[in-house]
Amino acid sequence: MKRSFLLLCTVLLVLGCALPCAAYRLACMALVVQGAAPSAAEATSAASEESSAQEAPSPADTTDTVCFTDQSTGQTVTLPLREYLIGAVAAEMPVSWPDEALKAQAVAAHSYALYRRDRSTEENGAWFTADPARRQGCLTDAVLHSYWGTAYAANYARLSALVDAVQTQVLYYEDAPAGTSYFAMSNGRTEASEEVWGTALPYLVPVDSSTDTAAENYEYTLNLSAAQLQQLLAERLGIAADLSQQAQWFGTPVLTPSGYVENLPVCGQTVQGTTLRKALGLRSACFTVVCQSGTFSFTTRGYGHGVGMSQWGAKALAEQGADYRAILAHYYPGTELRG
């Protein structure tokens, strides 16, 4: 009798523990069926306490290769994402620059590659064009060996560690990777995207980059003879320049709010500043021109198109103590770092 009584107590105790658990699981199942699952905020909070490997990957996180056209050969090159990012950072910044600037460059290169991927119309599937042989856009491992020589192992170890720290991170604007363009240095302020490419993007707007004025070769002068300039204007812009009227070849330029040349009169025609920059091979669309004794002197300030992140500006911010998140937020306002 005593044994039966103890057995009965044990059964009741087990049921007492199990029934509430079963009831809780049934209730949760019912809530899911009825659409009353935990809120997104609650789910995010719970996930943040667990390993990030258990979180659902974003579309960017699932990309493990990058495809581009090699400009020198015309061939399509597909690289693992990690290898591409190491090569892109090496092509864009000296490996000796601060860690945070290099990490900002890695995130910008990653984000921009995905932006181009989403807009690619190339039949060969390439997202964009790079020229590893000329050290432009991305350096392949073979080029890195040649470029770094005996410092290859140390430089590769340094860059790969920095890339590994940010490889999953991408800048988004709303629900898509942002077009995070970058360039060497500004005239002291970055340029709005519509002034260069005709399309306004809300995160590619003018921001302060005044530290660029202290960058190496911030100001540079290109001298062209009247005959050289006449030939370039004719071949690249279809403009006939009269050598007897050299003093009248260029008129007063119209400047953008950031101080770059929007347009200017050239031999009686209105030419965009970015067009003249490309035709003459100028370092920047922020320039002045002086004609003296048959020589035209074009003095530029900054280097590159001026839109997005200034690489010299990123270096300066890193040296002042800013981390890569702050650098990216400064040059791409309104974007969100995910990953």
Tab-separated table of C-alpha atoms in Angstrom:
chain	number	residue	atom	x	y	z
A	1	MET	CA	0.000	0.000	0.000
A	2	LYS	CA	2.780	2.372	0.995
A	3	ARG	CA	4.627	1.618	-2.251
A	4	SER	CA	1.467	2.317	-4.310
A	5	PHE	CA	0.961	5.619	-2.495
A	6	LEU	CA	4.531	6.723	-3.287
A	7	LEU	CA	4.124	5.706	-6.951
A	8	LEU	CA	0.926	7.745	-7.208
A	9	CYS	CA	2.675	10.819	-5.744
A	10	THR	CA	5.510	10.477	-8.233
A	11	VAL	CA	3.086	10.334	-11.205
A	12	LEU	CA	1.203	13.402	-9.979
A	13	LEU	CA	4.464	15.323	-9.530
A	14	VAL	CA	5.626	14.544	-13.064
A	15	LEU	CA	2.272	15.584	-14.514
A	16	GLY	CA	2.337	18.761	-12.515
A	17	CYS	CA	5.628	19.749	-14.114
A	18	ALA	CA	4.873	18.550	-17.625
A	19	LEU	CA	1.404	19.999	-18.094
A	20	PRO	CA	2.410	23.658	-17.729
A	21	CYS	CA	5.273	23.123	-20.200
A	22	ALA	CA	2.948	21.474	-22.663
A	23	ALA	CA	0.396	24.214	-22.196
A	24	TYR	CA	3.072	26.864	-22.818
A	25	ARG	CA	4.244	25.178	-26.046
A	26	LEU	CA	0.648	24.856	-27.272
A	27	ALA	CA	0.025	28.503	-26.508
A	28	CYS	CA	3.126	29.535	-28.459
A	29	MET	CA	2.032	27.410	-31.408
A	30	ALA	CA	-1.379	29.019	-31.327
A	31	LEU	CA	0.134	32.505	-31.291
A	32	VAL	CA	2.271	31.712	-34.325
A	33	VAL	CA	-0.729	30.324	-36.201
A	34	GLN	CA	-2.719	33.450	-35.342
A	35	GLY	CA	0.158	35.744	-36.451
A	36	ALA	CA	1.052	36.918	-32.933
A	37	ALA	CA	4.747	36.010	-33.154
A	38	PRO	CA	7.320	38.060	-31.192
A	39	SER	CA	7.893	41.575	-32.506
A	40	ALA	CA	10.916	42.322	-34.697
A	41	ALA	CA	12.470	44.309	-31.875
A	42	GLU	CA	12.086	41.416	-29.456
A	43	ALA	CA	13.464	38.946	-31.955
A	44	THR	CA	16.477	41.167	-32.644
A	45	SER	CA	17.128	41.587	-28.943
A	46	ALA	CA	17.086	37.848	-28.396
A	47	ALA	CA	19.293	37.152	-31.375
A	48	SER	CA	21.893	39.696	-30.274
A	49	GLU	CA	22.546	37.640	-27.156
A	50	GLU	CA	23.401	34.591	-29.245
A	51	SER	CA	26.146	33.938	-31.739
A	52	SER	CA	25.824	36.047	-34.896
A	53	ALA	CA	26.295	32.847	-36.883
A	54	GLN	CA	22.751	31.872	-35.893
A	55	GLU	CA	21.217	35.037	-37.348
A	56	ALA	CA	19.540	34.911	-40.737
A	57	PRO	CA	22.003	36.329	-43.303
A	58	SER	CA	21.147	39.492	-45.223
A	59	PRO	CA	21.248	39.361	-49.046
A	60	ALA	CA	24.725	40.920	-48.943
A	61	ASP	CA	26.048	38.264	-46.561
A	62	THR	CA	25.266	35.479	-49.034
A	63	THR	CA	27.574	36.914	-51.707
A	64	ASP	CA	30.875	35.053	-51.674
A	65	THR	CA	32.359	36.098	-55.034
A	66	VAL	CA	32.868	39.307	-56.993
A	67	CYS	CA	32.888	39.448	-60.796
A	68	PHE	CA	34.550	42.184	-62.869
A	69	THR	CA	36.027	42.765	-66.318
A	70	ASP	CA	39.809	43.096	-66.497
A	71	GLN	CA	40.255	46.220	-68.605
A	72	SER	CA	43.728	45.213	-69.785
A	73	THR	CA	42.717	41.799	-71.104
A	74	GLY	CA	38.963	42.093	-71.606
A	75	GLN	CA	38.530	38.876	-69.645
A	76	THR	CA	35.951	38.296	-66.919
A	77	VAL	CA	37.538	37.759	-63.507
A	78	THR	CA	35.700	36.125	-60.599
A	79	LEU	CA	37.345	36.359	-57.185
A	80	PRO	CA	36.305	35.172	-53.736
A	81	LEU	CA	34.879	38.138	-51.830
A	82	ARG	CA	37.689	38.125	-49.260
A	83	GLU	CA	40.381	38.085	-51.949
A	84	TYR	CA	38.630	40.867	-53.845
A	85	LEU	CA	38.375	43.100	-50.769
A	86	ILE	CA	42.051	42.633	-49.917
A	87	GLY	CA	42.948	43.495	-53.514
A	88	ALA	CA	40.591	46.482	-53.599
A	89	VAL	CA	41.948	47.997	-50.393
A	90	ALA	CA	45.528	47.440	-51.576
A	91	ALA	CA	44.729	49.195	-54.853
A	92	GLU	CA	43.064	52.160	-53.180
A	93	MET	CA	45.144	52.915	-50.069
A	94	PRO	CA	48.749	52.427	-48.919
A	95	VAL	CA	48.925	49.474	-46.539
A	96	SER	CA	50.737	51.714	-44.047
A	97	TRP	CA	47.668	53.899	-43.495
A	98	PRO	CA	45.669	53.691	-40.221
A	99	ASP	CA	43.600	50.576	-39.518
A	100	GLU	CA	40.294	52.445	-39.361
A	101	ALA	CA	40.815	54.121	-42.731
A	102	LEU	CA	41.636	50.755	-44.322
A	103	LYS	CA	38.548	49.157	-42.773
A	104	ALA	CA	36.380	52.028	-44.018
A	105	GLN	CA	37.800	51.456	-47.491
A	106	ALA	CA	37.019	47.732	-47.297
A	107	VAL	CA	33.378	48.379	-46.379
A	108	ALA	CA	33.045	51.044	-49.077
A	109	ALA	CA	34.528	48.728	-51.718
A	110	HIS	CA	32.228	45.886	-50.656
A	111	SER	CA	29.114	48.058	-50.667
A	112	TYR	CA	29.935	49.655	-54.005
A	113	ALA	CA	30.582	46.275	-55.622
A	114	LEU	CA	27.146	45.057	-54.528
A	115	TYR	CA	25.565	48.291	-55.739
A	116	ARG	CA	27.088	47.700	-59.165
A	117	ARG	CA	26.085	44.030	-59.086
A	118	ASP	CA	22.453	45.001	-58.622
A	119	ARG	CA	22.614	47.303	-61.654
A	120	SER	CA	24.809	45.323	-64.007
A	121	THR	CA	23.594	44.884	-67.571
A	122	GLU	CA	26.783	43.344	-68.951
A	123	GLU	CA	26.262	40.200	-71.012
A	124	ASN	CA	29.353	38.590	-69.492
A	125	GLY	CA	27.915	39.020	-66.017
A	126	ALA	CA	30.629	41.427	-64.856
A	127	TRP	CA	29.601	44.005	-62.273
A	128	PHE	CA	32.192	46.654	-63.159
A	129	THR	CA	35.622	47.157	-64.744
A	130	ALA	CA	38.996	47.074	-62.991
A	131	ASP	CA	42.575	47.071	-64.200
A	132	PRO	CA	44.813	44.998	-61.887
A	133	ALA	CA	47.830	45.331	-64.182
A	134	ARG	CA	47.729	49.126	-63.791
A	135	ARG	CA	46.885	48.805	-60.090
A	136	GLN	CA	43.412	50.259	-60.536
A	137	GLY	CA	40.289	49.037	-58.728
A	138	CYS	CA	41.625	45.705	-57.501
A	139	LEU	CA	44.952	43.919	-57.330
A	140	THR	CA	44.972	40.166	-57.890
A	141	ASP	CA	47.227	37.992	-55.768
A	142	ALA	CA	49.795	37.715	-58.569
A	143	VAL	CA	49.962	41.510	-58.863
A	144	LEU	CA	50.235	41.846	-55.086
A	145	HIS	CA	53.270	39.527	-55.067
A	146	SER	CA	54.931	41.723	-57.681
A	147	TYR	CA	53.818	44.989	-56.060
A	148	TRP	CA	54.855	44.187	-52.479
A	149	GLY	CA	57.846	41.946	-53.169
A	150	THR	CA	59.493	40.750	-49.978
A	151	ALA	CA	56.886	42.595	-47.885
A	152	TYR	CA	54.082	40.466	-49.351
A	153	ALA	CA	53.612	38.144	-46.371
A	154	ALA	CA	53.524	40.925	-43.771
A	155	ASN	CA	51.299	43.223	-45.841
A	156	TYR	CA	48.900	40.425	-46.752
A	157	ALA	CA	48.595	39.362	-43.130
A	158	ARG	CA	47.839	42.941	-42.073
A	159	LEU	CA	45.205	43.611	-44.735
A	160	SER	CA	43.548	40.203	-44.447
A	161	ALA	CA	43.085	40.677	-40.685
A	162	LEU	CA	41.471	44.082	-41.234
A	163	VAL	CA	39.235	42.741	-44.009
A	164	ASP	CA	38.200	39.786	-41.859
A	165	ALA	CA	37.046	42.227	-39.180
A	166	VAL	CA	34.540	43.927	-41.519
A	167	GLN	CA	33.945	41.470	-44.367
A	168	THR	CA	30.269	40.892	-43.561
A	169	GLN	CA	29.475	44.578	-43.178
A	170	VAL	CA	27.746	46.550	-45.917
A	171	LEU	CA	26.389	50.081	-46.073
A	172	TYR	CA	22.728	50.185	-47.001
A	173	TYR	CA	20.423	52.998	-47.990
A	174	GLU	CA	16.881	51.868	-47.251
A	175	ASP	CA	16.792	48.223	-48.435
A	176	ALA	CA	19.649	48.102	-50.924
A	177	PRO	CA	23.456	48.377	-50.846
A	178	ALA	CA	24.517	51.990	-51.244
A	179	GLY	CA	26.580	53.284	-54.158
A	180	THR	CA	29.531	54.169	-51.950
A	181	SER	CA	31.857	55.852	-54.448
A	182	TYR	CA	35.273	57.054	-53.297
A	183	PHE	CA	38.234	59.041	-54.592
A	184	ALA	CA	41.661	60.306	-53.527
A	185	MET	CA	41.096	63.819	-52.148
A	186	SER	CA	38.636	66.697	-52.453
A	187	ASN	CA	39.201	70.430	-52.793
A	188	GLY	CA	38.192	70.671	-49.125
A	189	ARG	CA	34.578	69.678	-49.636
A	190	THR	CA	33.077	66.686	-51.423
A	191	GLU	CA	30.834	67.047	-54.450
A	192	ALA	CA	27.167	66.164	-54.967
A	193	SER	CA	26.648	63.129	-57.204
A	194	GLU	CA	24.336	64.991	-59.584
A	195	GLU	CA	27.091	67.478	-60.401
A	196	VAL	CA	29.292	64.667	-61.731
A	197	TRP	CA	26.965	61.918	-62.951
A	198	GLY	CA	23.659	63.758	-63.309
A	199	THR	CA	21.871	61.585	-60.749
A	200	ALA	CA	21.185	62.772	-57.214
A	201	LEU	CA	21.657	60.183	-54.483
A	202	PRO	CA	20.616	61.302	-50.979
A	203	TYR	CA	23.764	59.965	-49.321
A	204	LEU	CA	26.230	61.362	-51.893
A	205	VAL	CA	25.976	65.008	-50.882
A	206	PRO	CA	28.613	67.649	-50.115
A	207	VAL	CA	30.310	67.229	-46.730
A	208	ASP	CA	33.316	68.887	-45.148
A	209	SER	CA	36.688	67.353	-45.934
A	210	SER	CA	38.900	70.330	-45.158
A	211	THR	CA	41.776	68.143	-43.968
A	212	ASP	CA	42.349	67.285	-47.641
A	213	THR	CA	43.992	70.665	-48.154
A	214	ALA	CA	46.987	69.323	-46.208
A	215	ALA	CA	47.275	66.158	-48.319
A	216	GLU	CA	50.302	65.425	-50.475
A	217	ASN	CA	50.052	67.025	-53.930
A	218	TYR	CA	46.752	68.680	-53.017
A	219	GLU	CA	47.540	71.394	-55.550
A	220	TYR	CA	49.009	70.442	-58.899
A	221	THR	CA	49.687	72.390	-62.086
A	222	LEU	CA	49.564	70.935	-65.590
A	223	ASN	CA	51.225	73.040	-68.306
A	224	LEU	CA	50.198	72.658	-71.932
A	225	SER	CA	51.476	74.564	-74.911
A	226	ALA	CA	48.894	76.315	-77.056
A	227	ALA	CA	49.546	73.786	-79.832
A	228	GLN	CA	49.088	70.831	-77.464
A	229	LEU	CA	45.868	72.270	-76.060
A	230	GLN	CA	44.562	73.066	-79.517
A	231	GLN	CA	45.087	69.443	-80.558
A	232	LEU	CA	43.387	68.037	-77.437
A	233	LEU	CA	40.380	70.328	-77.817
A	234	ALA	CA	39.983	69.301	-81.458
A	235	GLU	CA	40.488	65.552	-80.992
A	236	ARG	CA	38.542	65.042	-77.776
A	237	LEU	CA	35.888	67.763	-77.810
A	238	GLY	CA	35.592	68.690	-81.482
A	239	ILE	CA	36.392	72.312	-80.677
A	240	ALA	CA	38.388	74.377	-83.167
A	241	ALA	CA	40.675	76.785	-81.300
A	242	ASP	CA	42.179	79.743	-83.155
A	243	LEU	CA	45.859	80.124	-82.213
A	244	SER	CA	45.688	83.848	-82.891
A	245	GLN	CA	42.994	84.260	-80.205
A	246	GLN	CA	44.559	82.320	-77.335
A	247	ALA	CA	43.647	84.887	-74.682
A	248	GLN	CA	39.950	84.388	-75.484
A	249	TRP	CA	39.873	80.604	-75.425
A	250	PHE	CA	38.542	80.357	-71.865
A	251	GLY	CA	35.865	82.437	-70.193
A	252	THR	CA	34.770	82.826	-66.580
A	253	PRO	CA	33.679	79.483	-65.088
A	254	VAL	CA	30.424	78.757	-63.240
A	255	LEU	CA	31.150	76.894	-59.994
A	256	THR	CA	29.124	74.279	-58.125
A	257	PRO	CA	28.255	74.938	-54.455
A	258	SER	CA	31.322	72.865	-53.486
A	259	GLY	CA	33.639	74.978	-55.635
A	260	TYR	CA	34.215	72.663	-58.587
A	261	VAL	CA	33.822	73.927	-62.144
A	262	GLU	CA	30.260	73.268	-63.271
A	263	ASN	CA	30.830	74.677	-66.757
A	264	LEU	CA	32.873	77.323	-68.574
A	265	PRO	CA	33.097	78.927	-72.011
A	266	VAL	CA	35.718	77.291	-74.250
A	267	CYS	CA	36.239	78.942	-77.626
A	268	GLY	CA	32.648	80.187	-77.577
A	269	GLN	CA	31.126	76.861	-76.487
A	270	THR	CA	29.870	75.935	-73.022
A	271	VAL	CA	31.713	72.860	-71.723
A	272	GLN	CA	31.039	70.964	-68.503
A	273	GLY	CA	33.885	71.045	-66.018
A	274	THR	CA	33.880	67.251	-65.691
A	275	THR	CA	34.035	66.926	-69.492
A	276	LEU	CA	37.028	69.244	-69.776
A	277	ARG	CA	38.717	67.453	-66.891
A	278	LYS	CA	38.434	64.128	-68.714
A	279	ALA	CA	39.489	65.570	-72.077
A	280	LEU	CA	42.636	67.178	-70.704
A	281	GLY	CA	43.467	64.574	-68.077
A	282	LEU	CA	43.145	67.012	-65.177
A	283	ARG	CA	43.350	65.623	-61.647
A	284	SER	CA	40.174	67.394	-60.528
A	285	ALA	CA	37.253	69.456	-61.791
A	286	CYS	CA	38.286	72.127	-59.295
A	287	PHE	CA	40.727	74.075	-61.425
A	288	THR	CA	41.825	77.478	-62.670
A	289	VAL	CA	43.459	78.212	-66.015
A	290	VAL	CA	45.989	80.924	-66.870
A	291	CYS	CA	47.437	81.689	-70.302
A	292	GLN	CA	50.886	83.238	-70.382
A	293	SER	CA	53.447	83.404	-73.178
A	294	GLY	CA	51.794	80.668	-75.227
A	295	THR	CA	51.466	78.267	-72.276
A	296	PHE	CA	48.215	77.291	-70.556
A	297	SER	CA	48.592	76.414	-66.864
A	298	PHE	CA	45.779	74.373	-65.299
A	299	THR	CA	46.054	74.352	-61.500
A	300	THR	CA	43.897	71.738	-59.836
A	301	ARG	CA	42.962	71.240	-56.187
A	302	GLY	CA	42.226	67.708	-55.023
A	303	TYR	CA	42.337	64.502	-57.021
A	304	GLY	CA	39.392	62.500	-58.356
A	305	HIS	CA	35.714	63.027	-59.071
A	306	GLY	CA	35.020	64.295	-55.555
A	307	VAL	CA	31.911	62.209	-54.830
A	308	GLY	CA	31.599	60.073	-51.692
A	309	MET	CA	34.513	59.211	-49.424
A	310	SER	CA	37.754	61.114	-49.674
A	311	GLN	CA	40.511	58.602	-48.970
A	312	TRP	CA	42.887	61.240	-47.639
A	313	GLY	CA	40.021	62.565	-45.543
A	314	ALA	CA	39.413	59.078	-44.149
A	315	LYS	CA	43.103	58.863	-43.256
A	316	ALA	CA	42.949	62.199	-41.432
A	317	LEU	CA	39.804	61.252	-39.511
A	318	ALA	CA	41.382	57.952	-38.464
A	319	GLU	CA	44.474	59.784	-37.268
A	320	GLN	CA	42.196	62.021	-35.195
A	321	GLY	CA	40.711	58.957	-33.483
A	322	ALA	CA	37.583	58.248	-35.557
A	323	ASP	CA	36.744	54.596	-36.151
A	324	TYR	CA	35.624	53.218	-39.495
A	325	ARG	CA	31.946	53.524	-38.566
A	326	ALA	CA	32.313	57.250	-37.905
A	327	ILE	CA	34.282	57.732	-41.121
A	328	LEU	CA	31.604	55.999	-43.190
A	329	ALA	CA	28.789	57.879	-41.456
A	330	HIS	CA	30.531	61.188	-42.213
A	331	TYR	CA	31.032	60.602	-45.919
A	332	TYR	CA	27.789	58.676	-46.574
A	333	PRO	CA	25.170	60.438	-44.409
A	334	GLY	CA	21.841	58.617	-44.111
A	335	THR	CA	23.248	55.148	-44.777
A	336	GLU	CA	23.045	52.227	-42.358
A	337	LEU	CA	25.857	49.792	-41.628
A	338	ARG	CA	24.591	46.214	-41.556
A	339	GLY	CA	26.213	42.853	-41.042
